[in-house]
Structure formats: structure tokens, C-alpha cells
Amino acid sequence: DTGVSQNPRHKITKRGQNVTFRCDPISEHNRLYWYRQTLGQGPEFLTYFQNEAQLEKSRLLSDRFSAERPKGSFSTLEIQRTEQGDSAMYLCASSSTADRTYEQYFGPGTRLTVT
Amino acid sequence: GQQLNQSPQSMFIQEGEDVSMNCTSSSIFNTWLWYKQDPGEGPVLLIALYKAGELTSNGRLTAQFGITRKDSFLNISASIPSDVGIYFCAGDLSGAGSYQLTFGKGTKLSVIP
């Protein structure tokens, strides 16, 4: 399967703990995006990378959030000092820089529950 | 931030019926995309539209990019039980210089066998 993969699929953590999620994009895609989705809402953009460069960050991405893509392949999203409001589905997507670049392909997501 | 208004919010239809849903905005979009999401999964891309007036089909699905570039619709013909899910429209906001997508809140489709 050459789709976008995310790990873990589910994470339960206590408030104040740090969590890290991983995303592996489609291999030939050099753009990678992170979105957050809460119940009853569509995905909301957090940040995106082109290769290893983080080119845009949403104001939703507070100081407690950090994302990396060190070698331009997989990416990690870390949340420090988690809060109950961080509970959501975290989605990763990837796209190519060819002419259909807006066609973003999503992974299955990581469901975070902060207790 | 920018919003996409999807309607209806939810719909219940009989298997075999046709379905129509739409998405509108007060802003111009360069690209419109339609996704379907099943519970606990990520959105799956159904159709992408790149030109005003463009009409594109993917099997029983047909989508159009509105002439004003502020709206789009999705039609599903002869619905089947596996069409159940949440359908999202998404767009690339014109002039934003960004690759982020703005999503609507979704239309939840239920199909009664």
C-alpha cells in the first residue's frame, strides 16, 4: 500500500503529558500537511512542509505544538503539555508539486484523547 | 477565517435515489475538491475541479465548479448503502498564496436500504 500512513491510530494521554505523532506520506509527494479535526467540523489546517522546509503555520498551531520533517520524508507532530482542548483527530496529507498540487491525499488520522 | 457553507447538514435518502449537495462561499476559490469521510478514517478525495464551469464525473458522482467561483455542487446518482458517510467540500482560497485547504462542515448522508 503506497498511501499516507499515520501512527499511532489512537492515543490516550493525561493532561500535561507530551505526545508525538508520525506521518509517512506517499513516497513521491514532496508536500506534507497537518490538519486537526474536531467532532462535527471539517479539517482545519495546521501547517505544511515542502520537502524539509516548514513553509506555513496556522495561528491554531500554538507554542506547544511543533512539527518537523527532517529529511523531507516522514514528519512528526509533537504536542507538549497537552490540554483537554487538544483532543481531536490529527490528520496528515500529502501532495506533489506537479500541476495537480491541490489534490491532497489524507492518511487515516491519529485520534488523540486527553483525559 | 474563511468559511465554506455546506448544505444540507444531513440527509436521509432511500437507496436508489439521487443526491445533491452544495457548497458556497463569499470568497472566490481557485480550486474545489470533494472528499468523503467514513467514521474513524481520513477523508478520501473524490473529485477535484480547477476551472470555473468545469463539470467532472467519477463513476456515479458528478461535481461542478460554479461560474462565479464561489460555489460548487456534488451529485450522486442511484445511491447505494456504501455511499453513507460525510461529504466535505474544500477549496483553495484565491489570492491567499497558500496551499492550505479550507473545508466546509460536511454533509452527512444516510442511505436507507
Coordinates of N, CA, C and O in Angstrom, one line a residue, chain A residues 30-90:
Chain A
N30 N 6.2 15.6 -2.3 CA 7.2 16.4 -1.5 C 6.5 17.4 -0.7 O 7.1 18.1 0.1
R31 N 5.1 17.5 -0.8 CA 4.4 18.4 0.2 C 3.7 17.6 1.2 O 3.0 16.6 0.8
L32 N 3.7 18.0 2.4 CA 3.1 17.3 3.5 C 2.4 18.3 4.4 O 2.9 19.4 4.7
Y33 N 1.2 18.0 4.8 CA 0.3 18.9 5.6 C -0.2 18.2 6.8 O -0.4 17.0 6.9
W34 N -0.4 19.0 7.9 CA -1.1 18.6 9.1 C -2.4 19.4 9.2 O -2.4 20.6 9.1
Y35 N -3.4 18.6 9.6 CA -4.7 19.3 9.9 C -5.2 18.7 11.2 O -4.9 17.6 11.6
R36 N -6.1 19.4 11.8 CA -6.8 19.0 13.0 C -8.3 19.0 12.8 O -8.8 19.9 12.1
Q37 N -9.0 17.9 13.2 CA -10.4 17.8 13.0 C -11.1 17.5 14.3 O -10.8 16.5 15.0
T38 N -12.1 18.4 14.7 CA -12.9 18.1 15.9 C -14.2 17.6 15.5 O -14.6 17.8 14.3
L39 N -15.0 17.1 16.4 CA -16.3 16.5 16.1 C -17.2 17.4 15.5 O -17.4 18.5 16.0
G40 N -17.8 17.0 14.4 CA -18.8 17.9 13.7 C -18.2 19.0 12.8 O -18.9 19.8 12.3
Q41 N -16.9 19.0 12.7 CA -16.2 20.0 11.9 C -15.4 19.4 10.8 O -15.1 18.2 10.8
G42 N -15.1 20.2 9.8 CA -14.2 19.8 8.8 C -12.7 19.9 9.3 O -12.5 20.6 10.3
P43 N -11.8 19.3 8.6 CA -10.4 19.5 9.0 C -10.0 21.0 8.9 O -10.4 21.7 8.0
E44 N -9.1 21.4 9.9 CA -8.6 22.7 9.9 C -7.0 22.6 9.7 O -6.4 21.9 10.4
F45 N -6.5 23.5 8.9 CA -5.1 23.5 8.5 C -4.3 23.9 9.7 O -4.6 24.8 10.5
L46 N -3.2 23.1 9.9 CA -2.2 23.5 11.0 C -0.9 24.0 10.4 O -0.4 25.1 10.7
T47 N -0.3 23.2 9.5 CA 1.0 23.6 8.9 C 1.3 22.7 7.7 O 0.6 21.7 7.5
Y48 N 2.3 23.2 6.9 CA 2.7 22.4 5.8 C 4.2 22.5 5.5 O 4.8 23.5 5.8
F49 N 4.7 21.5 4.9 CA 6.1 21.4 4.5 C 6.2 21.2 3.0 O 5.5 20.4 2.4
Q50 N 7.3 21.8 2.5 CA 7.7 21.4 1.1 C 9.1 20.9 1.3 O 10.0 21.6 1.7
N51 N 9.3 19.6 1.0 CA 10.5 18.9 1.4 C 10.7 19.0 2.9 O 9.8 18.8 3.7
E52 N 11.9 19.5 3.3 CA 12.1 19.6 4.8 C 11.7 21.0 5.3 O 11.8 21.2 6.5
A53 N 11.4 21.9 4.5 CA 11.1 23.3 4.9 C 9.6 23.4 5.3 O 8.7 23.1 4.6
Q54 N 9.5 24.0 6.5 CA 8.1 24.3 7.0 C 7.8 25.7 6.5 O 8.3 26.7 7.0
L55 N 6.8 25.7 5.6 CA 6.6 27.0 4.9 C 5.4 27.8 5.4 O 5.3 29.0 5.1
E56 N 4.5 27.2 6.1 CA 3.4 27.9 6.6 C 2.9 27.3 7.9 O 2.9 26.1 8.1
K57 N 2.5 28.1 8.8 CA 1.9 27.7 10.1 C 0.6 28.5 10.4 O 0.6 29.7 10.3
S58 N -0.4 27.8 10.8 CA -1.7 28.4 11.2 C -1.5 29.0 12.6 O -0.7 28.6 13.4
R59 N -2.4 30.0 12.8 CA -2.4 30.5 14.2 C -3.0 29.5 15.2 O -2.8 29.7 16.4
L60 N -3.6 28.4 14.7 CA -4.0 27.4 15.5 C -2.9 26.6 16.2 O -3.0 26.0 17.2
L61 N -1.7 26.7 15.5 CA -0.5 26.0 16.0 C 0.1 26.8 17.1 O 1.0 27.7 16.8
S62 N -0.3 26.5 18.3 CA 0.3 27.3 19.5 C 1.7 26.9 19.7 O 2.3 26.0 19.1
D63 N 2.3 27.6 20.7 CA 3.7 27.3 21.0 C 3.9 25.9 21.5 O 5.1 25.4 21.5
R64 N 2.9 25.3 22.0 CA 3.0 23.9 22.5 C 3.1 22.9 21.4 O 3.4 21.7 21.6
F65 N 2.8 23.3 20.2 CA 2.9 22.4 19.0 C 4.2 22.6 18.2 O 4.6 23.8 18.0
S66 N 4.8 21.5 17.8 CA 5.9 21.6 16.9 C 5.9 20.5 15.9 O 5.5 19.4 16.2
A67 N 6.2 20.8 14.7 CA 6.2 19.8 13.6 C 7.6 19.8 12.9 O 8.2 20.9 12.8
E68 N 8.0 18.6 12.5 CA 9.3 18.5 11.8 C 9.2 17.6 10.7 O 8.4 16.7 10.7
R69 N 10.1 17.8 9.7 CA 10.2 16.8 8.6 C 11.7 16.8 8.2 O 12.1 17.4 7.2
P70 N 12.5 16.2 9.1 CA 14.0 16.4 9.0 C 14.6 16.0 7.7 O 15.6 16.6 7.2
K71 N 14.2 15.0 7.0 CA 14.8 14.6 5.8 C 13.9 14.7 4.6 O 14.1 14.1 3.5
G72 N 12.8 15.4 4.8 CA 11.9 15.6 3.7 C 11.1 14.4 3.3 O 10.5 14.3 2.3
S73 N 11.1 13.4 4.3 CA 10.2 12.2 4.0 C 9.1 12.2 5.1 O 8.1 12.9 4.9
F74 N 9.3 11.4 6.2 CA 8.2 11.4 7.2 C 8.2 12.7 8.0 O 9.2 13.4 8.0
S75 N 7.1 12.9 8.7 CA 7.0 14.1 9.6 C 6.5 13.7 10.9 O 5.9 12.6 11.1
T76 N 6.9 14.4 11.9 CA 6.3 14.2 13.3 C 5.7 15.5 13.8 O 6.1 16.6 13.4
L77 N 4.6 15.3 14.5 CA 3.9 16.4 15.2 C 3.9 16.2 16.7 O 3.5 15.1 17.1
E78 N 4.5 17.1 17.4 CA 4.6 16.9 18.9 C 3.7 18.0 19.5 O 3.7 19.1 19.1
I79 N 3.0 17.5 20.6 CA 2.2 18.4 21.4 C 2.8 18.3 22.8 O 2.8 17.2 23.4
Q80 N 3.2 19.4 23.3 CA 3.8 19.5 24.7 C 2.7 19.9 25.7 O 1.8 20.7 25.3
R81 N 2.8 19.4 26.9 CA 1.9 19.8 28.0 C 0.4 19.8 27.5 O -0.3 20.8 27.5
T82 N 0.0 18.6 27.0 CA -1.4 18.5 26.4 C -2.4 19.0 27.4 O -2.4 18.9 28.6
E83 N -3.5 19.6 26.7 CA -4.7 20.1 27.4 C -5.9 19.3 26.8 O -5.8 18.8 25.7
Q84 N -7.0 19.4 27.6 CA -8.2 18.7 27.1 C -8.7 19.2 25.8 O -9.2 18.4 25.0
G85 N -8.5 20.4 25.5 CA -8.9 21.0 24.3 C -8.1 20.6 23.1 O -8.4 20.8 21.9
D86 N -7.0 19.8 23.3 CA -6.2 19.3 22.2 C -6.8 18.0 21.7 O -6.4 17.4 20.7
S87 N -7.8 17.4 22.4 CA -8.5 16.2 22.0 C -9.1 16.4 20.6 O -9.9 17.4 20.4
A88 N -8.7 15.6 19.7 CA -9.1 15.8 18.3 C -8.5 14.7 17.4 O -7.7 13.9 17.9
M89 N -8.9 14.7 16.1 CA -8.3 13.8 15.2 C -7.2 14.6 14.5 O -7.5 15.7 14.0
Y90 N -6.0 14.1 14.4 CA -4.9 14.8 13.7 C -4.7 14.1 12.4 O -4.3 12.9 12.4

